[in-house]
Tab-separated table of C-alpha atoms and ligand atoms in Angstrom:
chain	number	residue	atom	x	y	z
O	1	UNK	CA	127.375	46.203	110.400
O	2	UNK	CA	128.105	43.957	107.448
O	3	UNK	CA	125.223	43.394	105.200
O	4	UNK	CA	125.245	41.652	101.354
O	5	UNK	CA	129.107	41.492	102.106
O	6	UNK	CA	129.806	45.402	101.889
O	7	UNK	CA	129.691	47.551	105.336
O	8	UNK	CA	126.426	49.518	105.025
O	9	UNK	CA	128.400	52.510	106.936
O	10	UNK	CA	124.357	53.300	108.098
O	11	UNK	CA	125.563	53.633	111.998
O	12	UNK	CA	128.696	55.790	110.809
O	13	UNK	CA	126.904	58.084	108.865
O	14	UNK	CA	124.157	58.619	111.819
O	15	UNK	CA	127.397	59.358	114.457
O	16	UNK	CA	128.922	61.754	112.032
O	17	UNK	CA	126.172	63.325	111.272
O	18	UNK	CA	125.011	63.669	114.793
O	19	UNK	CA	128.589	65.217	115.435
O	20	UNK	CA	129.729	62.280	117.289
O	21	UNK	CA	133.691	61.942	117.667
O	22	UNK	CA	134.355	58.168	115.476
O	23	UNK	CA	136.117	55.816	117.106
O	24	UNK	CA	139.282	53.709	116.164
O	25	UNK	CA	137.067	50.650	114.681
O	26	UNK	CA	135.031	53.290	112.742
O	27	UNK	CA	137.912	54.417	110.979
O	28	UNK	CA	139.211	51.148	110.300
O	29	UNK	CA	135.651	50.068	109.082
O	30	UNK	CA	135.704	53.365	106.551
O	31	UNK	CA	139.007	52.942	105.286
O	32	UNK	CA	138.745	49.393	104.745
O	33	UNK	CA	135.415	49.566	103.004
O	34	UNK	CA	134.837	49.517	99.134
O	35	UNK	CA	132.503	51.840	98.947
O	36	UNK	CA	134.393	54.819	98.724
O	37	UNK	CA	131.394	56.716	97.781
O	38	UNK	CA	129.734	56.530	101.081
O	39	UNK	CA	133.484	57.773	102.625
O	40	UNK	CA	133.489	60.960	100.240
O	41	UNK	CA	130.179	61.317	100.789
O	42	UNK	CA	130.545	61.736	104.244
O	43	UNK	CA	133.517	63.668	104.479
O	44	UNK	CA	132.108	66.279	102.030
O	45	UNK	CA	129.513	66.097	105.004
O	46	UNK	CA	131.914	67.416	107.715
O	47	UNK	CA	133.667	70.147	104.986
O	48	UNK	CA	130.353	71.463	104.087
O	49	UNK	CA	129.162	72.027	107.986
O	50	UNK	CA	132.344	73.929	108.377
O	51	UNK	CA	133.091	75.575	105.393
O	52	UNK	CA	130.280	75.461	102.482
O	53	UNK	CA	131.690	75.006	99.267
O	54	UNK	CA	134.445	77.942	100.179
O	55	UNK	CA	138.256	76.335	99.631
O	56	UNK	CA	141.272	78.068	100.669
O	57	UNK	CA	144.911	78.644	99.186
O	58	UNK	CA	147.369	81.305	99.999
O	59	UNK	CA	149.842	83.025	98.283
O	60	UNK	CA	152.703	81.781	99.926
O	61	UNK	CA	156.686	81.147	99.527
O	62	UNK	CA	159.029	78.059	100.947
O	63	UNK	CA	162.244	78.069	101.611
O	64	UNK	CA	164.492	75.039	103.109
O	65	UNK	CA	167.118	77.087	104.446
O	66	UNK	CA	169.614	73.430	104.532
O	67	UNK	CA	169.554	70.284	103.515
O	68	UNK	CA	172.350	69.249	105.453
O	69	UNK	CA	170.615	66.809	108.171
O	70	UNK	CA	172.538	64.847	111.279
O	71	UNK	CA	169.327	62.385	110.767
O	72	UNK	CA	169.253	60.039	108.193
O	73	UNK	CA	165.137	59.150	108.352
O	74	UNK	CA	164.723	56.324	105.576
O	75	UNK	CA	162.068	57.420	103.913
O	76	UNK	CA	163.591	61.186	103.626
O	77	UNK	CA	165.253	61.947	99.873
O	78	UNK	CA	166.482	65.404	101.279
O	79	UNK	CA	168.999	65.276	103.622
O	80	UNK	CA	172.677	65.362	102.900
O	81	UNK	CA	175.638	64.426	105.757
O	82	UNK	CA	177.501	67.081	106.710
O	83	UNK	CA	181.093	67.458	105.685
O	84	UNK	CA	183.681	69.928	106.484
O	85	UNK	CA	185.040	69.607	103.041
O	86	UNK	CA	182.235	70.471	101.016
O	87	UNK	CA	181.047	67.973	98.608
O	88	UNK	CA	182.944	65.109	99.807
O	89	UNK	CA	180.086	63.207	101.087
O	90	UNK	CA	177.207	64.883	99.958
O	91	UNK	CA	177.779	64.524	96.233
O	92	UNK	CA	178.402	68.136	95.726
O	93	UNK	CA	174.805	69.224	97.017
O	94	UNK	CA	174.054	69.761	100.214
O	95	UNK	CA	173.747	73.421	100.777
O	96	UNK	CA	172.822	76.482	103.304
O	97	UNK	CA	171.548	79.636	102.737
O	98	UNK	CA	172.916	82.958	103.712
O	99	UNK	CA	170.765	84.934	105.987
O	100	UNK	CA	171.156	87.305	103.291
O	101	UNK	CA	169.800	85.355	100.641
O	102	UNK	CA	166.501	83.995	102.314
O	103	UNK	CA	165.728	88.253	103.181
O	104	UNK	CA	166.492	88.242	99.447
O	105	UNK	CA	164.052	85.462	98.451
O	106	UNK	CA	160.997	86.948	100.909
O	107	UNK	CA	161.526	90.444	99.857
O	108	UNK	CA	161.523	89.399	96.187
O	109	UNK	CA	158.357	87.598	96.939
O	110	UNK	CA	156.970	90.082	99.059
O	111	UNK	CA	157.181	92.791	96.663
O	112	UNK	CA	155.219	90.751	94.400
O	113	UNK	CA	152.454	90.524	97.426
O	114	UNK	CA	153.329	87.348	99.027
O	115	UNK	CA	151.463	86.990	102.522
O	116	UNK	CA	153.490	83.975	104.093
O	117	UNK	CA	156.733	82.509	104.138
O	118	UNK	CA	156.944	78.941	105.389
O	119	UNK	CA	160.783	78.072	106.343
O	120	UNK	CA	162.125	74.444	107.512
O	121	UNK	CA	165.334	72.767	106.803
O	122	UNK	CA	167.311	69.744	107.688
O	123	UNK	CA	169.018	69.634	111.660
O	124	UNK	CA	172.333	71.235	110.475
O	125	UNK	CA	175.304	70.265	113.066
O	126	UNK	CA	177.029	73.503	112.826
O	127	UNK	CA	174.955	76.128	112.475
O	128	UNK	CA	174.176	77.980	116.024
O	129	UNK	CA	170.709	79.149	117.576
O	130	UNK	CA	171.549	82.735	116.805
O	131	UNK	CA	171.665	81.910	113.027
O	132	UNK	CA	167.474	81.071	113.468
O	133	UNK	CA	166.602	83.987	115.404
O	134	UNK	CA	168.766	86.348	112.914
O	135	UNK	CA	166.708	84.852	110.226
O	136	UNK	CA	163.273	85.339	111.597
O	137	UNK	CA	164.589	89.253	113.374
O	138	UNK	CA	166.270	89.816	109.485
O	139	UNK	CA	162.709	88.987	107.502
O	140	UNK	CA	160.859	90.808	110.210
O	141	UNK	CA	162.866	93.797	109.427
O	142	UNK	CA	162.452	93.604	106.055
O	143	UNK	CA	158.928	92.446	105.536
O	144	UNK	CA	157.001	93.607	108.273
O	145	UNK	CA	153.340	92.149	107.266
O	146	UNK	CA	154.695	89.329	105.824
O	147	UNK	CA	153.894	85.585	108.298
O	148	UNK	CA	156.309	83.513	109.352
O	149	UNK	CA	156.011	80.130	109.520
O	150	UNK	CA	158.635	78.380	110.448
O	151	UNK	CA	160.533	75.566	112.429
O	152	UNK	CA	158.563	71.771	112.791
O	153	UNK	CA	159.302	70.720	116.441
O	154	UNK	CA	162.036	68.130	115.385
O	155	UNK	CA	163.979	71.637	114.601
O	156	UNK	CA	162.632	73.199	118.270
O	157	UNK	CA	163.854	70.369	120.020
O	158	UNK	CA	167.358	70.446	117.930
O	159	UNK	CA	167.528	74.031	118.818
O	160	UNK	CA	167.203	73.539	122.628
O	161	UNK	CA	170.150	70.901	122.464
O	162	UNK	CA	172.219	73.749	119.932
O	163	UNK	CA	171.781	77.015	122.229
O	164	UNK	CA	174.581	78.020	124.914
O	165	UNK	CA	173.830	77.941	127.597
O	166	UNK	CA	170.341	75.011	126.624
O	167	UNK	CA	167.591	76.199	126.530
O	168	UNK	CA	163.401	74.927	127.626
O	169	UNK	CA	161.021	74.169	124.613
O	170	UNK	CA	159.058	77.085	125.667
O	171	UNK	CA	162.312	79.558	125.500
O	172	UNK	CA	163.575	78.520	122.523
O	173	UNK	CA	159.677	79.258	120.920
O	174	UNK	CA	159.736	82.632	123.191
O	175	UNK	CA	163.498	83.987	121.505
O	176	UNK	CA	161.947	82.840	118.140
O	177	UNK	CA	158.504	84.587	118.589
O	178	UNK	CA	160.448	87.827	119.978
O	179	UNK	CA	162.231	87.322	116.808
O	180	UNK	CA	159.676	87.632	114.292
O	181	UNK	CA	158.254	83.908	113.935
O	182	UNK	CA	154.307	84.070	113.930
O	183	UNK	CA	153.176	80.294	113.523
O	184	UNK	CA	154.739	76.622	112.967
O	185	UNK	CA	154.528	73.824	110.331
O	186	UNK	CA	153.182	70.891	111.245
O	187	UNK	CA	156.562	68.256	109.525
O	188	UNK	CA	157.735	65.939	111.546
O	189	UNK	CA	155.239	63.896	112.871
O	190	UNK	CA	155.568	61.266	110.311
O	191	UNK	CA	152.940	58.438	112.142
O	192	UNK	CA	153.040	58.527	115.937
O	193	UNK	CA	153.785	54.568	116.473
O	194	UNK	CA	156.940	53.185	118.330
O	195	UNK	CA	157.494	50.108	115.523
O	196	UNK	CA	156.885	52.761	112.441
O	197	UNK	CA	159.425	55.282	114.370
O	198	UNK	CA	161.936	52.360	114.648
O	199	UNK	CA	161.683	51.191	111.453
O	200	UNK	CA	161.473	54.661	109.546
O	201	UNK	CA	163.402	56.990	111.710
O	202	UNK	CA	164.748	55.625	114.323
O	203	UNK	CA	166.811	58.007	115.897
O	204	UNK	CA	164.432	61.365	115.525
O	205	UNK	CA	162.763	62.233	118.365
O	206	UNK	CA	159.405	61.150	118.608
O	207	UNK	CA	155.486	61.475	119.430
O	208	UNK	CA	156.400	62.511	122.925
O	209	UNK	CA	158.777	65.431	122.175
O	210	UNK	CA	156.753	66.506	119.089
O	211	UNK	CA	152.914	66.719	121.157
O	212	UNK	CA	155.449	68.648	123.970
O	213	UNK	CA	156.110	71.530	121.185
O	214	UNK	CA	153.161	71.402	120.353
O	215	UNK	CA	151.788	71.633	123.439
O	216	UNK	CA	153.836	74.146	124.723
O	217	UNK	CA	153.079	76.305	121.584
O	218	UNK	CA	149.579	76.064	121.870
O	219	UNK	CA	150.140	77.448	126.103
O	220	UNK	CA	152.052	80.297	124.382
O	221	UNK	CA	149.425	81.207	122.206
O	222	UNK	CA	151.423	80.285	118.746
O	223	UNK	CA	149.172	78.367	116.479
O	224	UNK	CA	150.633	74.985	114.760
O	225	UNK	CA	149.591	72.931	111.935
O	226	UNK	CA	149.963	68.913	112.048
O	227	UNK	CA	151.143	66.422	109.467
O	228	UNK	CA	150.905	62.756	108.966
O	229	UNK	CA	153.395	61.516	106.311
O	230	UNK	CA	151.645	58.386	104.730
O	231	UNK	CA	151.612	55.556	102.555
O	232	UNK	CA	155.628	54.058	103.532
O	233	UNK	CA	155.722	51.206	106.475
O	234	UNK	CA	153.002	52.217	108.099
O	235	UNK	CA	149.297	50.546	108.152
O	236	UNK	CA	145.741	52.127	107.629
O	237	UNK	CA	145.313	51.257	111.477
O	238	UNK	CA	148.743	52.968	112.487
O	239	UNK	CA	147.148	56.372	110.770
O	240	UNK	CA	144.236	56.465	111.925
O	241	UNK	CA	145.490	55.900	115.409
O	242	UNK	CA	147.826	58.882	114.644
O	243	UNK	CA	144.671	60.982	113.857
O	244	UNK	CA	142.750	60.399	116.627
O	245	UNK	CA	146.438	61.367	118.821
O	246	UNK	CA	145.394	64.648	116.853
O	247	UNK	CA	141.828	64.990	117.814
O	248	UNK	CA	142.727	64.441	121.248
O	249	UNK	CA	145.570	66.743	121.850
O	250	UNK	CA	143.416	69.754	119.839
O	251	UNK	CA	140.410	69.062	122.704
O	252	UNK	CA	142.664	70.357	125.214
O	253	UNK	CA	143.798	72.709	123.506
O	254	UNK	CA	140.812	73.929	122.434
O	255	UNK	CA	138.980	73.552	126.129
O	256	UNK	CA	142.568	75.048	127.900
O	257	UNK	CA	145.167	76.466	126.191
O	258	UNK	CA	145.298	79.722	123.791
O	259	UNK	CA	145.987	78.300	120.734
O	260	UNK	CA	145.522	75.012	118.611
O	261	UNK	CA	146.263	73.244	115.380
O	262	UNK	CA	144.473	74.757	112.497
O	263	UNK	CA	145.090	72.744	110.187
O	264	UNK	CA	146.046	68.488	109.195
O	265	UNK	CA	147.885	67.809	106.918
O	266	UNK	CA	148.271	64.271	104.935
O	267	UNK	CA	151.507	64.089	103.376
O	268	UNK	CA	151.812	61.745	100.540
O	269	UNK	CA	154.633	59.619	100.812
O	270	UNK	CA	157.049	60.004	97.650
O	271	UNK	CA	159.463	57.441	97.543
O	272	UNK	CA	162.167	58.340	94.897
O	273	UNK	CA	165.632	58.727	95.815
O	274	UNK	CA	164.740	57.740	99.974
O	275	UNK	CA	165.790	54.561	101.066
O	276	UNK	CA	162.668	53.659	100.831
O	277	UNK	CA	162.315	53.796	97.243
O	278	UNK	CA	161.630	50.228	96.454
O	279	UNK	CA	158.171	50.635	98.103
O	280	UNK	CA	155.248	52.219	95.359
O	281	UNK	CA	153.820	55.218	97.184
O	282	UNK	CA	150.282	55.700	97.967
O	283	UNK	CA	147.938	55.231	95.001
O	284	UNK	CA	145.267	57.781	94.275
O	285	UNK	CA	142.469	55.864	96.156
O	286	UNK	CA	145.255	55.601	99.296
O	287	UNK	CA	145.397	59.481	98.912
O	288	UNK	CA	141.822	59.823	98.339
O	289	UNK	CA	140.700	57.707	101.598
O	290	UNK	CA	143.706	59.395	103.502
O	291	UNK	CA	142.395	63.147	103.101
O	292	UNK	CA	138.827	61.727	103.964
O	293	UNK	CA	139.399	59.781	106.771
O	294	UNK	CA	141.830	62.866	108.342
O	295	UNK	CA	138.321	64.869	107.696
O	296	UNK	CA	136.251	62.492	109.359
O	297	UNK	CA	138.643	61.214	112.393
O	298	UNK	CA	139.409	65.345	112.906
O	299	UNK	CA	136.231	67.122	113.164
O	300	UNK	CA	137.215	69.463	116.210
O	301	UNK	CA	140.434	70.106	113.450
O	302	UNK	CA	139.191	73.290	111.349
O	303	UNK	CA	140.882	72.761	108.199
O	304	UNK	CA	142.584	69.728	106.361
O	305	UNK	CA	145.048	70.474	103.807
O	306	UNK	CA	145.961	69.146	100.050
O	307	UNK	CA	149.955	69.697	99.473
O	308	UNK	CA	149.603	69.602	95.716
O	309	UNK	CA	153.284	69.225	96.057
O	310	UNK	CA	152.920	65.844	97.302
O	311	UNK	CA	149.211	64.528	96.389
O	312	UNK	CA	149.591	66.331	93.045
O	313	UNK	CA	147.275	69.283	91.816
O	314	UNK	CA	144.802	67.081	89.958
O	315	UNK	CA	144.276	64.716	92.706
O	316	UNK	CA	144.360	68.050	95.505
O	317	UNK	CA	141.595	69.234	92.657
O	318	UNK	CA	139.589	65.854	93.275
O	319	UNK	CA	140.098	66.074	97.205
O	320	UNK	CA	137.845	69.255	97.534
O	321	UNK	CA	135.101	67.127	97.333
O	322	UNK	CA	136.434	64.391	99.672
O	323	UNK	CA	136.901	66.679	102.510
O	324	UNK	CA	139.503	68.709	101.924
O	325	UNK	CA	139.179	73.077	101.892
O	326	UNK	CA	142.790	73.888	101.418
O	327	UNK	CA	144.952	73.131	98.888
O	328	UNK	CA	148.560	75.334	100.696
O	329	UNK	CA	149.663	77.965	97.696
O	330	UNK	CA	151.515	79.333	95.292
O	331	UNK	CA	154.871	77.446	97.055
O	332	UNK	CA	157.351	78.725	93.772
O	333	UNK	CA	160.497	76.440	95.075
O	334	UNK	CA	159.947	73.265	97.312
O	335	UNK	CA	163.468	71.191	97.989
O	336	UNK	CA	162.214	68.047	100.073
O	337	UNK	CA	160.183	65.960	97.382
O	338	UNK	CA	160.289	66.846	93.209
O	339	UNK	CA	157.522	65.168	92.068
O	340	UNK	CA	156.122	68.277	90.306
O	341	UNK	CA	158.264	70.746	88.655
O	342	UNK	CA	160.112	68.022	86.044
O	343	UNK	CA	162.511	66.910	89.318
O	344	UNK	CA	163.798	70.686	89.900
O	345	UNK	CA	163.040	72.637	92.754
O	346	UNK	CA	161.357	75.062	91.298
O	347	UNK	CA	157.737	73.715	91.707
O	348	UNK	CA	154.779	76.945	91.250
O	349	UNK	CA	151.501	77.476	90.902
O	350	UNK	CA	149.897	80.423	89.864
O	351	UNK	CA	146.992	82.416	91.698
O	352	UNK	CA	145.220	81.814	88.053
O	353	UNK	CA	145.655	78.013	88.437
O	354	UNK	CA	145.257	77.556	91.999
O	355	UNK	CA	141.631	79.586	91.672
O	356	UNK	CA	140.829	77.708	88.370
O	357	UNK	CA	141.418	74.314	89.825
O	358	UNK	CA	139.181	75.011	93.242
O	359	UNK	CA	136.429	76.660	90.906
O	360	UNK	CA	136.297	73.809	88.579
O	361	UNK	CA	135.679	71.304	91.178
O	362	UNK	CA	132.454	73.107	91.951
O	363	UNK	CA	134.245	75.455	95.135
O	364	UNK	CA	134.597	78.929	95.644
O	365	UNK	CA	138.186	80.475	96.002
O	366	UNK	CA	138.633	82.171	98.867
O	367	UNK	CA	142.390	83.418	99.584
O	368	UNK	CA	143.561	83.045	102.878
O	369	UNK	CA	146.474	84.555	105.250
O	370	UNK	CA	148.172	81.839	107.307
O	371	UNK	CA	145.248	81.628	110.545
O	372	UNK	CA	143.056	81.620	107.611
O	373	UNK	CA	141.473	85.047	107.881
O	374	UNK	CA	140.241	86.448	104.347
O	375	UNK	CA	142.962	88.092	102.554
O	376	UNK	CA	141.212	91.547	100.547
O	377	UNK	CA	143.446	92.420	97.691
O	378	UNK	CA	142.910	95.813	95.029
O	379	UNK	CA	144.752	96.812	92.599
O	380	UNK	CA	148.142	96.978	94.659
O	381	UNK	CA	147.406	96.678	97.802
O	382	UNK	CA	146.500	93.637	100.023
O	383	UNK	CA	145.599	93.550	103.726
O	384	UNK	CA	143.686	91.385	106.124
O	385	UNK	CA	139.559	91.394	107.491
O	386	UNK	CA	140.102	94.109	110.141
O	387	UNK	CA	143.469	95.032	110.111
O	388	UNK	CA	144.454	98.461	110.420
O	389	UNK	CA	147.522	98.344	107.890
O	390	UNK	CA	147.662	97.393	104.616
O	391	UNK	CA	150.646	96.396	102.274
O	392	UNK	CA	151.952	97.383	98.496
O	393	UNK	CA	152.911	94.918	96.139
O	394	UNK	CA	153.881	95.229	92.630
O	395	UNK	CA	150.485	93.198	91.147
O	396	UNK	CA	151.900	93.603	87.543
O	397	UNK	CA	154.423	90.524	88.202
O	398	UNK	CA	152.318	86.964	88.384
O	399	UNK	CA	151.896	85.769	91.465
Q	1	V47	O1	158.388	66.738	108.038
Q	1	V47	C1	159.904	64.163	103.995
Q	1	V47	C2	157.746	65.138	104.908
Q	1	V47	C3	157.578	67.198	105.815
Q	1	V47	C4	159.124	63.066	102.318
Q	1	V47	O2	152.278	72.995	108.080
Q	1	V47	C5	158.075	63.752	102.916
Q	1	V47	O3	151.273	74.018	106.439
Q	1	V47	C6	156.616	62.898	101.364
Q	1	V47	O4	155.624	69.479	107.003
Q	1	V47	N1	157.586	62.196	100.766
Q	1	V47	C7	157.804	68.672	105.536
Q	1	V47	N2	156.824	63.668	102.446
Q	1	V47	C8	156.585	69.299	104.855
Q	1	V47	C9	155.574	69.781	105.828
Q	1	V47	C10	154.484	70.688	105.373
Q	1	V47	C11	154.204	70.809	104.023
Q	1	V47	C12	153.193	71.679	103.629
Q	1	V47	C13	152.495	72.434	104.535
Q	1	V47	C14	152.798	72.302	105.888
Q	1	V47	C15	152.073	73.152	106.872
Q	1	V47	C16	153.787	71.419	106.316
Q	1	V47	O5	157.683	66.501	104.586
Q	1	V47	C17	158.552	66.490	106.687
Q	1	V47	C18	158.241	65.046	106.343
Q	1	V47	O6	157.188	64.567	107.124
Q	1	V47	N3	158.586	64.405	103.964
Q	1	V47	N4	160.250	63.356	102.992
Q	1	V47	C19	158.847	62.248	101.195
Q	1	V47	N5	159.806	61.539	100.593
């Protein structure tokens, strides 16, 4: 409905509020209007029926385990080709991690009362199936409250094609559950559309194989999160498109299967040092319209995420009241993007900022594990609503 030349949004506002599922044009008409009030407005709409003014963060650690990648997906500034002579083609930095030294990482972190770890890493040609299950079995061991995340399907699917004898999508996520692993990312989904895939990433799997993990995770019963990586070759049509692929596969899961997607996550395309760099990146009005619209096209979604990593703390600060009730953690070392953290890996936030950042933007910090239930934290201790254990952590060292 176009009145005075700007789209009154009247009929949108009247389906969203009447809980009414928006379709493709809907989107379109949102994201392409200029009154970005009216969009904020509106998602803030959906946050508040689910949420109030509570917003989430977690007290988390990442680790990227490789960055050596048989993929070479353009707009990815991460990956490094394998060589058998180290530093030959990589430029002296491509790099895996010892077993050893991730249980050294998540112990460190876990001592200091870290609740999740969130591992993913590059497809690594050499490195065998049992490397991923001695990873998850090793933090298990060693941190036995401590979440694991881990693994977006483009690494499931590698790992089906890496284990002797192969293996289904459902045993590879069985071995790794048995393991230790308790939930998966949502990376690699990128924007479900054959001419972005081709264009982008040509020779990663795609939407098919990455709904199949999905799916078959959610039959299992392990929960997922899903990401849309934005603002490269792709159009405002394309993502929302890719969004309501979202909505649809979480109503089945949600009607059939025992788990779903608890979270969406818009991922802010940074385009230094990809092959993609000549491009400018989303804008703060892309991201801003983005993290609404993924509220608004996602209602039967529970959560949509801010990765201040990648949309930046102040604009993750902003989102809160754009639809957004997560803004992902404390993080300490992120390899994949540098855009915070003066280029270097080492890219933190502290409990102090994370809670001073939701509180000024009008929210209430609430600190979550990683299937958001409350996490209840005294002096030393923290544990979960209900749970019948409870862990010690050294709460002298910042978090
Ligand atoms: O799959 C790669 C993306 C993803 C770039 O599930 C890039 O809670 C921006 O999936 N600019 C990995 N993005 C990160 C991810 C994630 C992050 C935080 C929380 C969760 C969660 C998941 O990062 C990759 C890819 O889509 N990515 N390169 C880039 N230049």
């Amino acid at each position: 409905m176009i009145a005075c030349g700007i789209d009154s949004l009247e009929d949108i506002r009247s389906r969203v509020e009447a809980g009414k599922p928006l379709t493709f044009e809907d989107g379109l008409r949102l994201y392409e209007s200029s009154d970005i009030f009216t969009l904020g407005e509106l998602a803030n709409s959906v946050r508040e029926r689910l949420h109030g003014r509570r917003a989430f963060y977690n007290v988390n650690l990442h680790v990227n385990y490789s960055n050596y990648c048989i993929l070479r997906c353009k707009f990815c500034s991460f990956y490094r080709p394998y060589s058998k002579h180290s530093g030959d083609a990589d430029n002296g930095d491509g790099y895996e991690l010892a077993i050893e030294e991730i249980v050294r990482r998540a112990r460190a972190a876990y001592a200091r009362g870290t609740t999740e770890i969130h591992i993913v890493g590059g497809l690594h040609p050499k490195l065998s199936f049992s490397y991923y299950t001695g990873m998850c079995r090793a933090i298990r061991e060693a941190c036995p409250h401590l979440h694991i995340k881990a693994f977006t399907a483009i690494e499931i699917i590698h790992f089906t094609r890496i284990a002797k004898p192969r293996l289904t999508i459902a045993e590879v996520l069985m071995q790794l559950y048995e393991a230790g692993l308790n939930s998966m990312p949502g990376g690699g989904a990128e924007i479900f559309d054959d001419r972005v895939h081709d264009e982008a990433f040509k020779a990663k799997v795609g939407e098919a194989e990455w709904f199949e993990v999905h799916r078959t995770a959610h039959e299992l019963g392990i929960f997922t999160n899903a990401t849309m990586l934005y603002g490269h070759v792709e159009t405002p049509a394309e993502r929302i498109k890719h969004l309501i692929k979202l909505r649809e596969h979480q109503e089945i899961s949600l009607r059939s299967r025992k788990s779903h997607f608890n979270c969406v996550i818009p991922l802010s395309f940074v385009p230094d040092g990809s092959a993609l760099s000549h491009l400018p990146g989303p804008n703060g009005l892309d991201d801003l319209r983005t993290l609404a619209l993924a509220r608004l096209m996602c209602p039967n979604i529970p959560h949509i995420k801010a990765f201040w990593i990648m949309q930046t703390p102040k604009l993750a600060q902003v989102s809160l009241n754009w639809g957004v009730d997560d803004v992902d953690g404390t993080v300490v070392y992120y390899d994949i993007t540098k855009r915070e953290g003066g280029g270097t890996t080492h890219q933190e936030l502290t409990v102090d900022r994370l809670r001073r950042l939701i509180r000024e933007a009008g929210c209430t910090p609430v600190e979550r594990d990683s299937l958001y239930q409350r996490v209840i934290r005294d002096d030393n201790t923290w544990s979960v609503e209900g749970a019948p254990w409870s862990v010690a952590y050294d709460a002298t060292t910042e978090r």
